[in-house]
Amino acid sequence: MHNLIPTDITQAITPAGFTVACDGVYYDKSRITATPTIALARGRDFASESWTLLVAHLNPDGIWKTHQIPFISWLNQREYVSQLANGGLIIAPGSQGIFASYLVQCAALDDLPIVRIMDRLGLFSHPGANGEERLGFLLPGITLYPNASEAEQVGPILFQPKITTPAHKAYEQAGTLEEWKAHIAGMKGNTGLVLACVASLGAPFLNAAGIDNFGLNLYGPSSTGKTLALQGFASVWGCGSDPQYGAGRAGLIERWNSTANGMEAMMAAYNGMGMAIDELGSNVEAAISIYNCVGGQGKFRMTETGEARKQHKWSTLVLSSGEIGMAERIQEVEQRTAKTGELIRMLDVPVGELPIRDNLSADERRTHAEALKQNLGKCYGSAGPAFAQEMLTAFQTKKTLEQHFADDVKHYHELLLADLAEKGFTLTPATKRALRRFGFLCGVGLTAIALDILPLTNDEFVMALTDTVEAWLTNMPRESDEETVLEGLRDFVLRYRSQIISTDAPAGQPRRANMPRRGLLHRGLLLLDEVGMREACGNTPINQAAKVIRSHGMLRTEARDKLTYRVTIASMNITKGRFYAIDYGRLMGANQAETEVAA
């Protein structure tokens, strides 16, 4: 946004009666601010809503600070004046009203540029000339479209994230795609590295493919290639330097050493892209909920005034690394067995057990790995944008891209299921669902090879993916029949959270008058009607599933011989409705139970 600041601020666009000088803003001859403050542009989203004024002011340190002031905040002068003052703007005593008038009049200036504003990176859609949703892809400093003419039609887009991070500066390019491919080709026998690069390419396309957020946790002893895999993942879109040697340099590899609140903010900052996190086990708090990390939204919290805070939300694919698996970490810090739902959302991959398929000696492999680690800090950021551009050019519209992914995921998922069944693997409903994610990665990898983005053959990639899937399945803890029922319920909640309506939502949140098909969240109880319960239980008969839930102390009933519970909810026009009433907190765990369910 700083590129919109004019070199000569006295030439800034101002309303009649106001002038901007090097020492502030003047109304007639009275100075109303101690430093210059100028309007840069008006912004809005693709629905022509969420209008905002982009403002810049010079603070006492001589640093230009930029702000977004939503038009709706004109109703709350104190809110945006406080925001500007926090950035170092000094308003003359008694001049707040005049200054507010200055900003409102700036927003009404016909000569003020109008831009689009996006608060997330990655894939987006915008209305085309024929009413179809056209594709675009946003990165800091560049926006990609199916063809060059669309950039002029859409107009300039500014990336204004809700959560800022130095990592946003690391989305840049150094070197060429051919150079990056040459570096990667030298280690293409490294299964973890191949998996990481494909996962990074696919991360921005999760929503288009209908795939929920998930993570891959590469674990094992030191010197098994975990950091190299993270560097490969990061280098697809930006700086892939080793965090151990990149102190003071913006990079795309984060650390697990954060609180739960800090992790939410970090996840939100990577919304729309992939996220690499090193050193599982170094997090500050004893445990961080996997459901929250890959669930896509933070906990529901209240402000000091009792109003609902805006929740962090994100879509991302996480690549994690550590010396221990996620299941072992949960057992270690929480003294409990990891839920199947956690282990199919953060997939534990024992990287030390993945075969290395090359003809190199151990010394040669070590030399190549060290060279690649250095090169990924010098040559990066070309593969991701090239892949995105090819996908935009090939598919152009949101509908076409979604259909492509739907076909690919279905096809490769079915092939994986058939191959694993032939090899004698026992697959539960939970692992079958998780294998859709590998089907997605399979499609992404083969597409990237066909587009000449990845320097592998189809056979080399399929072998790497198969090795990964088999290593994950082999190390996946067995799931009991009871856990299958409970996991089906947890998965149902996470899949359809937007269709489970909270009757305990803060005042002012819209509520539906009729019972939604998926269920209700009422006074700590997940209420499912027969249709919802049948869907949540999958192949398990409803009565059998309800008895399992009851045996775990999670089912509230009217009497011992009953499996349902009568509930009256006046706000939903429900009188003595009969539901399966499940203790939501015990089902999902304390961390997840604090997360708002209603969209």
Coordinates of C-alpha atoms in Angstrom, one line a residue:
M1 CA 0.0 0.0 0.0
H2 CA 3.0 2.3 0.5
N3 CA 3.4 2.6 -3.3
L4 CA 0.2 4.7 -3.3
I5 CA 1.8 7.4 -1.2
P6 CA 2.8 10.4 -3.4
T7 CA 6.4 11.5 -3.5
D8 CA 5.2 15.1 -3.0
I9 CA 2.6 14.9 -0.2
T10 CA 1.5 18.5 -0.9
Q11 CA 0.0 17.1 -4.2
A12 CA -2.2 14.6 -2.3
I13 CA -5.9 14.7 -3.1
T14 CA -7.8 16.7 -0.4
P15 CA -11.3 18.0 0.1
A16 CA -12.1 21.7 -0.3
G17 CA -10.8 23.8 2.6
F18 CA -8.2 21.2 3.6
T19 CA -4.5 21.1 2.7
V20 CA -1.7 18.7 3.6
A21 CA 1.8 20.0 4.4
C22 CA 4.9 18.4 5.7
D23 CA 4.0 19.3 9.3
G24 CA 0.3 18.1 9.3
V25 CA -3.2 18.6 7.9
Y26 CA -4.7 22.1 7.9
Y27 CA -8.3 23.2 7.8
D28 CA -8.2 26.8 6.5
K29 CA -5.2 28.0 8.5
S30 CA -5.6 25.9 11.6
R31 CA -3.4 22.8 12.0
I32 CA -5.5 19.8 13.0
T33 CA -2.8 17.1 13.0
A34 CA 0.9 17.3 13.9
T35 CA 2.0 15.1 11.0
P36 CA 0.7 14.7 7.4
T37 CA -2.3 12.3 6.9
I38 CA -3.6 11.4 3.5
A39 CA -6.2 9.3 1.9
L40 CA -4.7 6.8 -0.6
A41 CA -7.7 4.9 -2.0
R42 CA -11.2 3.5 -1.4
G43 CA -11.4 -0.2 -1.3
R44 CA -14.1 -2.9 -1.5
D45 CA -14.4 -6.6 -2.0
F46 CA -15.6 -8.4 -5.1
A47 CA -19.2 -8.2 -3.9
S48 CA -18.8 -4.4 -3.8
E49 CA -19.3 -4.5 -0.1
S50 CA -17.1 -4.0 3.0
W51 CA -16.1 -0.5 1.8
T52 CA -13.1 1.0 3.5
L53 CA -10.8 4.1 3.3
L54 CA -7.1 3.4 3.0
V55 CA -5.2 6.1 5.0
A56 CA -1.5 6.8 5.6
H57 CA 0.1 9.1 8.1
L58 CA 3.6 9.9 9.1
N59 CA 4.4 9.2 12.7
P60 CA 6.9 11.1 15.0
D61 CA 9.6 8.5 14.0
G62 CA 9.2 9.6 10.3
I63 CA 7.6 6.2 9.4
W64 CA 4.6 6.0 7.2
K65 CA 1.8 4.0 8.8
T66 CA -1.1 2.7 6.8
H67 CA -4.6 1.9 8.0
Q68 CA -7.9 0.6 6.8
I69 CA -10.9 2.5 8.1
P70 CA -14.2 0.7 7.3
F71 CA -17.0 3.1 6.2
I72 CA -19.1 1.5 8.9
S73 CA -16.8 2.9 11.5
W74 CA -17.8 6.4 10.7
L75 CA -20.5 5.7 13.2
N76 CA -17.9 5.1 15.9
Q77 CA -15.4 8.0 15.6
R78 CA -13.5 6.9 18.7
E79 CA -12.7 3.5 17.3
Y80 CA -10.8 4.6 14.2
V81 CA -9.2 7.7 15.8
S82 CA -7.8 5.4 18.5
Q83 CA -6.4 3.1 15.7
L84 CA -4.6 6.0 14.1
A85 CA -3.4 7.4 17.4
N86 CA -1.9 4.0 18.2
G87 CA 0.2 4.3 15.1
G88 CA 1.5 7.7 16.2
L89 CA -0.9 10.2 14.8
I90 CA -1.3 13.3 16.9
I91 CA -4.6 15.2 16.6
A92 CA -4.8 18.7 17.9
P93 CA -7.0 19.1 21.0
G94 CA -10.6 19.9 20.0
S95 CA -10.0 18.9 16.4
Q96 CA -11.2 15.3 16.4
G97 CA -14.6 16.3 14.8
I98 CA -12.9 18.3 12.0
F99 CA -10.4 15.5 11.4
A100 CA -13.3 12.9 11.2
S101 CA -15.0 15.2 8.7
Y102 CA -11.7 15.4 6.7
L103 CA -11.6 11.6 6.4
V104 CA -15.3 11.3 5.4
Q105 CA -14.9 14.0 2.8
C106 CA -11.8 12.3 1.4
A107 CA -13.8 9.1 1.0
A108 CA -16.3 11.0 -1.2
L109 CA -13.7 12.4 -3.5
D110 CA -14.3 11.4 -7.1
D111 CA -10.6 11.5 -7.9
L112 CA -9.6 9.1 -5.2
P113 CA -8.6 5.7 -6.7
I114 CA -10.8 2.6 -6.1
V115 CA -9.2 -0.7 -5.5
R116 CA -10.1 -4.3 -4.6
I117 CA -9.0 -5.5 -1.1
M118 CA -8.3 -9.1 -0.2
D119 CA -7.3 -10.3 3.3
R120 CA -6.0 -13.7 2.2
L121 CA -3.5 -15.0 -0.4
G122 CA -4.0 -17.8 -2.9
L123 CA -6.9 -18.8 -5.2
F124 CA -9.9 -16.5 -5.5
S125 CA -12.8 -16.0 -7.9
H126 CA -14.4 -12.9 -9.3
P127 CA -17.5 -12.2 -11.4
G128 CA -16.8 -12.4 -15.1
A129 CA -18.6 -10.7 -18.0
N130 CA -21.0 -13.6 -18.6
G131 CA -21.8 -14.0 -14.9
E132 CA -19.5 -16.9 -14.5
E133 CA -16.9 -16.9 -11.6
R134 CA -13.5 -16.4 -13.1
L135 CA -10.3 -17.5 -11.3
G136 CA -7.5 -15.4 -10.0
F137 CA -4.5 -16.0 -7.7
L138 CA -3.1 -13.5 -5.3
L139 CA 0.4 -13.3 -3.9
P140 CA 2.1 -10.3 -2.3
G141 CA 3.1 -8.0 -5.1
I142 CA 1.5 -10.0 -8.0
T143 CA -1.9 -11.1 -9.1
L144 CA -2.3 -13.9 -11.6
Y145 CA -5.3 -14.4 -14.1
P146 CA -6.1 -16.8 -16.9
N147 CA -5.2 -14.1 -19.4
A148 CA -3.5 -10.6 -19.1
S149 CA -6.6 -8.7 -20.2
E150 CA -8.5 -9.7 -17.0
A151 CA -6.1 -7.7 -14.8
E152 CA -7.3 -4.5 -16.4
Q153 CA -10.9 -5.6 -16.1
V154 CA -10.7 -6.4 -12.4
G155 CA -8.4 -3.5 -11.5
P156 CA -5.7 -3.3 -8.8
I157 CA -5.9 -5.6 -5.8
L158 CA -4.4 -4.8 -2.5
F159 CA -3.4 -7.5 0.0
Q160 CA -4.5 -6.3 3.4
P161 CA -4.3 -9.3 5.8
K162 CA -6.2 -9.4 9.1
I163 CA -3.1 -11.0 10.7
T164 CA 0.3 -9.7 9.5
T165 CA 3.5 -11.6 9.7
P166 CA 7.1 -11.1 8.5
A167 CA 6.6 -14.3 6.4
H168 CA 4.4 -12.3 3.9
K169 CA 7.7 -10.7 2.8
A170 CA 9.1 -14.1 2.0
Y171 CA 6.7 -14.8 -0.8
E172 CA 9.2 -13.8 -3.5
Q173 CA 11.2 -15.3 -6.3
A174 CA 14.9 -15.9 -6.6
G175 CA 16.4 -17.8 -9.5
T176 CA 14.4 -19.5 -12.2
L177 CA 12.1 -22.4 -12.4
E178 CA 14.6 -24.4 -14.4
E179 CA 17.3 -23.8 -11.7
W180 CA 14.9 -24.9 -8.9
K181 CA 14.0 -28.0 -10.8
A182 CA 17.6 -28.9 -11.4
H183 CA 18.3 -28.6 -7.6
I184 CA 15.2 -30.7 -6.7
A185 CA 16.0 -33.3 -9.4
G186 CA 19.3 -34.2 -7.6
M187 CA 17.3 -35.4 -4.6
K188 CA 14.1 -36.7 -6.3
G189 CA 14.7 -40.1 -4.7
N190 CA 13.9 -38.5 -1.3
T191 CA 10.3 -39.4 -0.7
G192 CA 9.8 -36.8 2.1
L193 CA 11.0 -34.0 -0.2
V194 CA 8.8 -35.1 -3.1
L195 CA 5.7 -35.3 -0.8
A196 CA 6.5 -31.9 0.7
C197 CA 6.8 -30.2 -2.7
V198 CA 3.5 -31.7 -4.0
A199 CA 1.7 -30.8 -0.7
S200 CA 2.9 -27.2 -1.1
L201 CA 1.7 -27.0 -4.7
G202 CA -1.7 -28.3 -3.7
A203 CA -2.3 -26.3 -0.5
P204 CA -4.0 -23.2 -2.1
F205 CA -6.4 -25.5 -4.0
L206 CA -7.9 -27.3 -1.0
N207 CA -11.2 -25.5 -1.1
A208 CA -11.6 -26.0 -4.8
A209 CA -11.0 -29.7 -4.4
G210 CA -13.5 -30.0 -1.5
I211 CA -10.8 -31.2 0.8
D212 CA -10.9 -30.1 4.5
N213 CA -7.8 -28.6 6.2
F214 CA -5.3 -31.3 7.1
G215 CA -1.7 -31.7 8.1
L216 CA 1.2 -34.0 7.5
N217 CA 3.6 -34.6 10.4
L218 CA 7.0 -35.9 9.4
Y219 CA 8.6 -37.4 12.4
G220 CA 11.8 -39.3 13.2
P221 CA 15.3 -38.9 14.5
S222 CA 17.7 -36.2 13.4
S223 CA 19.3 -36.4 10.0
T224 CA 16.4 -38.1 8.3
G225 CA 15.5 -35.2 6.0
K226 CA 12.8 -33.5 7.9
T227 CA 14.2 -30.0 7.6
L228 CA 15.0 -30.6 4.0
A229 CA 11.4 -31.5 3.3
L230 CA 10.2 -28.3 5.1
Q231 CA 12.6 -26.2 3.0
G232 CA 11.3 -27.9 -0.2
F233 CA 7.7 -27.1 0.9
A234 CA 8.6 -23.5 1.6
S235 CA 10.7 -23.0 -1.6
V236 CA 7.7 -23.7 -3.8
W237 CA 6.2 -20.3 -3.0
G238 CA 9.0 -18.3 -1.5
C239 CA 12.1 -18.3 0.6
G240 CA 13.1 -21.8 1.6
S241 CA 16.1 -21.0 3.7
D242 CA 16.9 -23.2 6.7
P243 CA 15.5 -21.4 9.8
Q244 CA 18.6 -22.4 11.8
Y245 CA 20.8 -20.3 9.5
G246 CA 18.3 -17.7 8.4
A247 CA 18.2 -15.5 11.6
G248 CA 16.8 -12.0 10.8
R249 CA 15.6 -13.1 7.4
A250 CA 12.0 -13.5 6.5
G251 CA 11.2 -17.1 5.6
L252 CA 8.3 -19.5 5.3
I253 CA 9.2 -22.0 8.0
E254 CA 7.6 -21.4 11.4
R255 CA 8.2 -23.0 14.8
W256 CA 5.8 -24.9 17.1
N257 CA 7.1 -22.8 20.1
S258 CA 3.9 -20.8 20.5
T259 CA 0.9 -20.6 22.7
A260 CA -2.5 -21.9 21.5
N261 CA -3.6 -18.3 20.9
G262 CA -0.4 -17.6 19.0
M263 CA -0.8 -20.7 16.9
E264 CA -4.3 -19.6 15.9
A265 CA -3.0 -16.2 14.7
M266 CA -0.1 -17.9 12.9
M267 CA -2.5 -20.3 11.1
A268 CA -4.8 -17.3 10.1
A269 CA -1.8 -15.5 8.7
Y270 CA -1.2 -18.3 6.2
N271 CA -4.9 -18.5 5.2
G272 CA -5.1 -19.6 1.6
M273 CA -1.6 -21.1 1.4
G274 CA 0.4 -23.9 2.9
M275 CA 2.2 -23.6 6.3
A276 CA 5.5 -25.3 7.3
I277 CA 6.1 -25.7 11.1
D278 CA 9.3 -27.2 12.6
E279 CA 10.1 -28.7 15.9
L280 CA 6.9 -30.4 17.2
G281 CA 7.3 -30.6 21.0
S282 CA 8.8 -27.1 21.4
N283 CA 5.4 -25.5 21.8
V284 CA 5.0 -23.3 24.9
E285 CA 1.8 -24.8 26.2
A286 CA 1.6 -28.5 27.0
A287 CA -0.8 -29.3 24.2
I288 CA -2.3 -27.5 21.2
S289 CA -5.6 -28.9 19.9
I290 CA -5.2 -30.6 16.5
Y291 CA -8.9 -30.0 15.9
N292 CA -8.2 -26.2 16.3
C293 CA -5.0 -26.2 14.3
V294 CA -6.5 -27.8 11.2
G295 CA -10.2 -27.1 12.0
G296 CA -10.0 -23.8 10.2
Q297 CA -11.3 -21.5 12.9
G298 CA -10.2 -20.3 16.4
K299 CA -12.0 -20.5 19.7
F300 CA -15.0 -18.4 20.3
R301 CA -14.1 -15.5 22.7
M302 CA -15.8 -12.5 24.2
T303 CA -14.6 -8.9 24.4
E304 CA -14.4 -7.0 27.7
T305 CA -17.8 -5.5 26.9
G306 CA -19.4 -8.9 26.4
E307 CA -19.5 -8.7 22.6
A308 CA -18.3 -11.6 20.4
R309 CA -14.8 -11.2 19.1
K310 CA -14.1 -11.9 15.4
Q311 CA -12.8 -15.4 15.1
H312 CA -9.6 -16.2 13.3
K313 CA -10.4 -18.4 10.2
W314 CA -8.1 -20.1 7.8
S315 CA -7.8 -22.7 5.0
T316 CA -4.4 -24.3 5.0
L317 CA -2.4 -27.5 4.6
V318 CA 0.1 -27.9 7.3
L319 CA 3.5 -29.6 7.0
S320 CA 4.9 -30.3 10.4
S321 CA 8.1 -32.0 11.6
G322 CA 9.5 -33.2 14.9
E323 CA 11.3 -36.1 16.5
I324 CA 8.1 -37.6 17.8
G325 CA 4.8 -38.3 16.2
M326 CA 1.6 -36.4 16.9
A327 CA 0.1 -39.5 18.7
E328 CA 3.1 -39.8 20.9
R329 CA 3.1 -36.1 21.7
I330 CA -0.5 -36.2 22.8
Q331 CA 0.2 -39.3 25.0
E332 CA 3.2 -37.5 26.5
V333 CA 1.7 -34.2 27.4
E334 CA -2.0 -35.1 28.0
Q335 CA -1.6 -38.6 29.3
R336 CA -4.3 -40.0 27.0
T337 CA -4.5 -41.9 23.7
A338 CA -4.9 -39.7 20.7
K339 CA -8.4 -39.8 19.1
T340 CA -8.6 -41.3 15.6
G341 CA -10.1 -37.9 14.5
E342 CA -6.9 -36.2 15.5
L343 CA -4.7 -38.7 13.7
I344 CA -6.6 -38.5 10.4
R345 CA -6.4 -34.7 10.4
M346 CA -2.7 -34.5 11.3
L347 CA -1.3 -37.6 9.5
D348 CA 1.8 -39.0 11.2
V349 CA 4.4 -40.0 8.6
P350 CA 7.5 -41.8 9.9
V351 CA 10.0 -40.1 7.6
G352 CA 12.9 -42.4 8.8
E353 CA 11.0 -45.4 7.4
L354 CA 10.4 -43.9 4.0
P355 CA 12.7 -45.6 1.4
I356 CA 15.3 -43.5 -0.4
R357 CA 15.1 -44.5 -4.0
D358 CA 18.4 -43.4 -5.6
N359 CA 21.7 -44.9 -6.5
L360 CA 23.8 -42.6 -4.2
S361 CA 26.0 -43.7 -1.4
A362 CA 25.3 -42.5 2.1
D363 CA 28.1 -39.9 1.8
E364 CA 27.0 -38.7 -1.7
R365 CA 23.4 -38.4 -0.4
R366 CA 24.5 -36.4 2.6
T367 CA 26.6 -34.1 0.3
H368 CA 23.6 -33.6 -2.0
A369 CA 21.3 -32.9 0.8
E370 CA 23.6 -30.2 2.3
A371 CA 24.0 -28.6 -1.1
L372 CA 20.2 -28.6 -1.7
K373 CA 19.6 -27.0 1.8
Q374 CA 21.9 -24.2 0.8
N375 CA 20.4 -23.8 -2.7
L376 CA 16.8 -23.7 -1.5
G377 CA 17.8 -20.5 0.4
K378 CA 19.0 -19.0 -2.8
C379 CA 16.7 -20.3 -5.5
Y380 CA 13.0 -20.4 -4.7
G381 CA 9.5 -19.0 -5.3
S382 CA 9.1 -20.0 -9.0
A383 CA 7.4 -23.4 -9.0
G384 CA 4.2 -22.3 -7.1
P385 CA 3.3 -19.3 -9.2
A386 CA 4.1 -21.2 -12.4
F387 CA 1.8 -24.0 -11.3
A388 CA -0.9 -21.6 -10.3
Q389 CA -0.7 -19.8 -13.7
E390 CA -0.9 -23.0 -15.6
M391 CA -4.0 -24.1 -13.6
L392 CA -5.7 -20.7 -14.2
T393 CA -5.0 -20.8 -17.9
A394 CA -6.2 -24.4 -18.2
F395 CA -9.4 -24.1 -16.2
Q396 CA -10.3 -20.4 -16.1
T397 CA -13.5 -20.6 -14.1
K398 CA -14.3 -21.8 -10.6
K399 CA -16.8 -24.3 -11.8
T400 CA -14.4 -25.9 -14.3
L401 CA -11.6 -26.1 -11.7
E402 CA -13.8 -27.7 -9.1
Q403 CA -15.1 -30.3 -11.5
H404 CA -11.5 -31.1 -12.4
F405 CA -10.5 -31.7 -8.8
A406 CA -13.8 -33.6 -8.1
D407 CA -13.0 -36.0 -10.9
D408 CA -9.3 -36.3 -9.9
V409 CA -9.9 -36.9 -6.2
K410 CA -12.6 -39.5 -6.9
H411 CA -10.4 -41.3 -9.5
Y412 CA -7.2 -41.5 -7.5
H413 CA -9.0 -42.2 -4.2
E414 CA -10.6 -45.2 -5.8
L415 CA -7.3 -46.4 -7.2
L416 CA -5.6 -46.1 -3.8
L417 CA -8.4 -48.0 -2.0
A418 CA -8.2 -50.8 -4.6
D419 CA -4.4 -51.0 -4.4
L420 CA -4.3 -51.1 -0.6
A421 CA -7.1 -53.7 -0.4
E422 CA -5.1 -55.9 -2.9
K423 CA -2.1 -55.6 -0.6
G424 CA -4.1 -56.7 2.4
F425 CA -4.5 -53.4 4.3
T426 CA -7.5 -53.2 6.6
L427 CA -9.2 -49.9 6.1
T428 CA -11.7 -48.3 8.5
P429 CA -14.2 -45.7 7.5
A430 CA -11.9 -43.1 9.1
T431 CA -8.8 -44.1 7.1
K432 CA -10.8 -44.4 3.9
R433 CA -11.9 -40.8 4.4
A434 CA -8.3 -39.7 5.1
L435 CA -7.2 -41.4 1.9
R436 CA -9.1 -38.8 -0.1
R437 CA -6.4 -36.4 1.0
F438 CA -3.8 -38.6 -0.6
G439 CA -6.0 -38.9 -3.7
F440 CA -6.0 -35.2 -3.9
L441 CA -2.2 -35.1 -3.5
C442 CA -1.9 -37.7 -6.2
G443 CA -3.8 -35.6 -8.7
V444 CA -1.8 -32.5 -7.9
G445 CA 1.5 -34.3 -8.3
L446 CA 0.6 -35.9 -11.6
T447 CA -0.8 -32.6 -12.9
A448 CA 2.4 -30.8 -11.9
I449 CA 4.5 -33.4 -13.7
A450 CA 2.4 -33.1 -16.8
L451 CA 2.8 -29.3 -16.7
D452 CA 6.6 -29.7 -16.4
I453 CA 6.7 -28.1 -12.9
L454 CA 8.1 -31.1 -11.1
P455 CA 11.2 -32.9 -12.4
L456 CA 9.9 -36.4 -11.9
T457 CA 8.3 -39.2 -13.9
N458 CA 4.8 -40.4 -13.1
D459 CA 6.2 -43.7 -11.9
E460 CA 8.7 -42.0 -9.6
F461 CA 6.0 -39.9 -8.0
V462 CA 3.4 -42.6 -7.6
M463 CA 6.1 -44.8 -5.9
A464 CA 6.9 -42.0 -3.5
L465 CA 3.2 -41.4 -2.7
T466 CA 2.5 -45.1 -2.3
D467 CA 5.5 -45.4 0.1
T468 CA 4.1 -42.5 2.2
V469 CA 0.6 -43.9 2.4
E470 CA 1.8 -47.4 3.4
A471 CA 4.1 -46.0 6.0
W472 CA 1.3 -43.9 7.5
L473 CA -1.2 -46.8 7.5
T474 CA 1.4 -49.2 9.0
N475 CA 2.0 -46.9 11.9
M476 CA -1.7 -45.9 12.4
P477 CA -3.1 -47.2 15.7
R478 CA -5.9 -49.7 15.4
E479 CA -9.4 -48.3 15.9
S480 CA -11.9 -50.1 18.1
D481 CA -15.6 -50.4 17.2
E482 CA -16.5 -48.0 19.9
E483 CA -13.9 -45.4 18.7
T484 CA -15.3 -45.8 15.2
V485 CA -18.8 -44.6 16.4
L486 CA -17.3 -41.7 18.4
E487 CA -15.0 -40.7 15.6
G488 CA -17.9 -40.8 13.2
L489 CA -19.7 -38.3 15.4
R490 CA -16.7 -36.0 15.7
D491 CA -16.1 -36.1 12.0
F492 CA -19.8 -35.3 11.4
V493 CA -19.5 -32.2 13.6
L494 CA -16.3 -30.9 11.9
R495 CA -17.6 -31.6 8.4
Y496 CA -20.9 -29.9 8.9
R497 CA -20.1 -27.3 11.5
S498 CA -21.7 -24.5 9.5
Q499 CA -25.0 -26.5 9.5
I500 CA -25.1 -27.1 13.2
I501 CA -26.8 -24.1 14.7
S502 CA -26.0 -22.9 18.1
T503 CA -29.0 -21.8 20.1
D504 CA -26.6 -20.3 22.7
A505 CA -25.1 -17.8 20.1
P506 CA -24.6 -14.2 21.2
A507 CA -27.5 -11.8 20.8
G508 CA -27.8 -10.5 17.3
Q509 CA -26.5 -13.6 15.6
P510 CA -29.1 -14.9 13.1
R511 CA -31.0 -18.1 14.0
R512 CA -33.0 -20.4 11.9
A513 CA -36.6 -20.9 12.9
N514 CA -36.8 -24.5 11.6
M515 CA -34.8 -27.4 12.7
P516 CA -31.7 -27.7 10.4
R517 CA -31.1 -31.2 8.9
R518 CA -27.7 -31.5 10.6
G519 CA -28.5 -30.6 14.2
L520 CA -28.4 -28.1 17.0
L521 CA -26.0 -27.1 19.8
H522 CA -28.1 -26.3 22.8
R523 CA -26.8 -25.8 26.4
G524 CA -23.8 -27.9 25.8
L525 CA -25.7 -30.7 24.0
L526 CA -25.4 -31.7 20.4
L527 CA -28.9 -32.4 19.4
L528 CA -29.4 -34.7 16.4
D529 CA -32.7 -35.9 14.9
E530 CA -33.0 -39.4 13.4
V531 CA -31.8 -38.2 10.0
G532 CA -28.7 -36.5 11.4
M533 CA -27.9 -39.4 13.8
R534 CA -28.1 -41.9 10.9
E535 CA -25.8 -39.9 8.8
A536 CA -23.3 -39.4 11.7
C537 CA -23.2 -43.1 12.5
G538 CA -22.5 -44.3 9.0
N539 CA -22.8 -48.1 8.8
T540 CA -23.5 -48.5 12.6
P541 CA -27.2 -49.0 13.5
I542 CA -28.5 -46.0 15.3
N543 CA -29.5 -47.9 18.5
Q544 CA -26.2 -49.6 18.7
A545 CA -24.4 -46.3 18.2
A546 CA -26.5 -44.6 20.9
K547 CA -25.7 -47.3 23.4
V548 CA -22.0 -46.9 22.7
I549 CA -22.3 -43.1 23.3
R550 CA -24.3 -43.8 26.5
S551 CA -21.6 -46.3 27.7
H552 CA -19.1 -43.4 27.6
G553 CA -21.4 -41.2 29.6
M554 CA -22.0 -38.8 26.7
L555 CA -25.7 -39.5 26.0
R556 CA -28.5 -37.6 28.0
T557 CA -31.8 -39.5 28.1
E558 CA -35.1 -39.2 29.9
A559 CA -34.9 -42.6 31.4
R560 CA -32.7 -45.7 31.4
D561 CA -34.8 -47.5 28.8
K562 CA -34.8 -44.5 26.5
L563 CA -32.1 -43.4 24.0
T564 CA -33.6 -40.0 23.2
Y565 CA -34.3 -36.8 25.1
R566 CA -37.2 -34.3 24.8
V567 CA -36.2 -30.6 24.4
T568 CA -38.1 -27.4 24.2
I569 CA -36.4 -24.4 22.5
A570 CA -38.7 -21.4 22.2
S571 CA -36.3 -19.4 20.0
M572 CA -36.4 -22.2 17.5
N573 CA -40.1 -22.9 17.7
I574 CA -39.4 -26.4 19.0
T575 CA -41.7 -27.9 21.6
K576 CA -40.9 -31.2 23.2
G577 CA -38.8 -32.2 20.2
R578 CA -37.2 -35.6 20.5
F579 CA -33.4 -35.8 19.8
Y580 CA -30.3 -37.8 20.5
A581 CA -28.7 -35.5 23.0
I582 CA -24.9 -35.8 23.1
D583 CA -22.5 -34.1 25.6
Y584 CA -20.6 -31.9 23.1
G585 CA -17.8 -31.0 25.5
R586 CA -17.0 -34.6 26.3
L587 CA -17.3 -35.7 22.7
M588 CA -15.0 -33.1 21.2
G589 CA -12.7 -32.5 24.1
A590 CA -12.3 -29.3 26.1
N591 CA -10.3 -27.3 23.5
Q592 CA -12.6 -28.0 20.6
A593 CA -15.8 -27.5 22.8
E594 CA -14.8 -23.9 23.3
T595 CA -14.8 -23.3 19.5
E596 CA -18.0 -21.8 18.1
V597 CA -19.9 -24.3 16.0
A598 CA -22.4 -22.0 14.2
A599 CA -21.1 -20.3 11.1

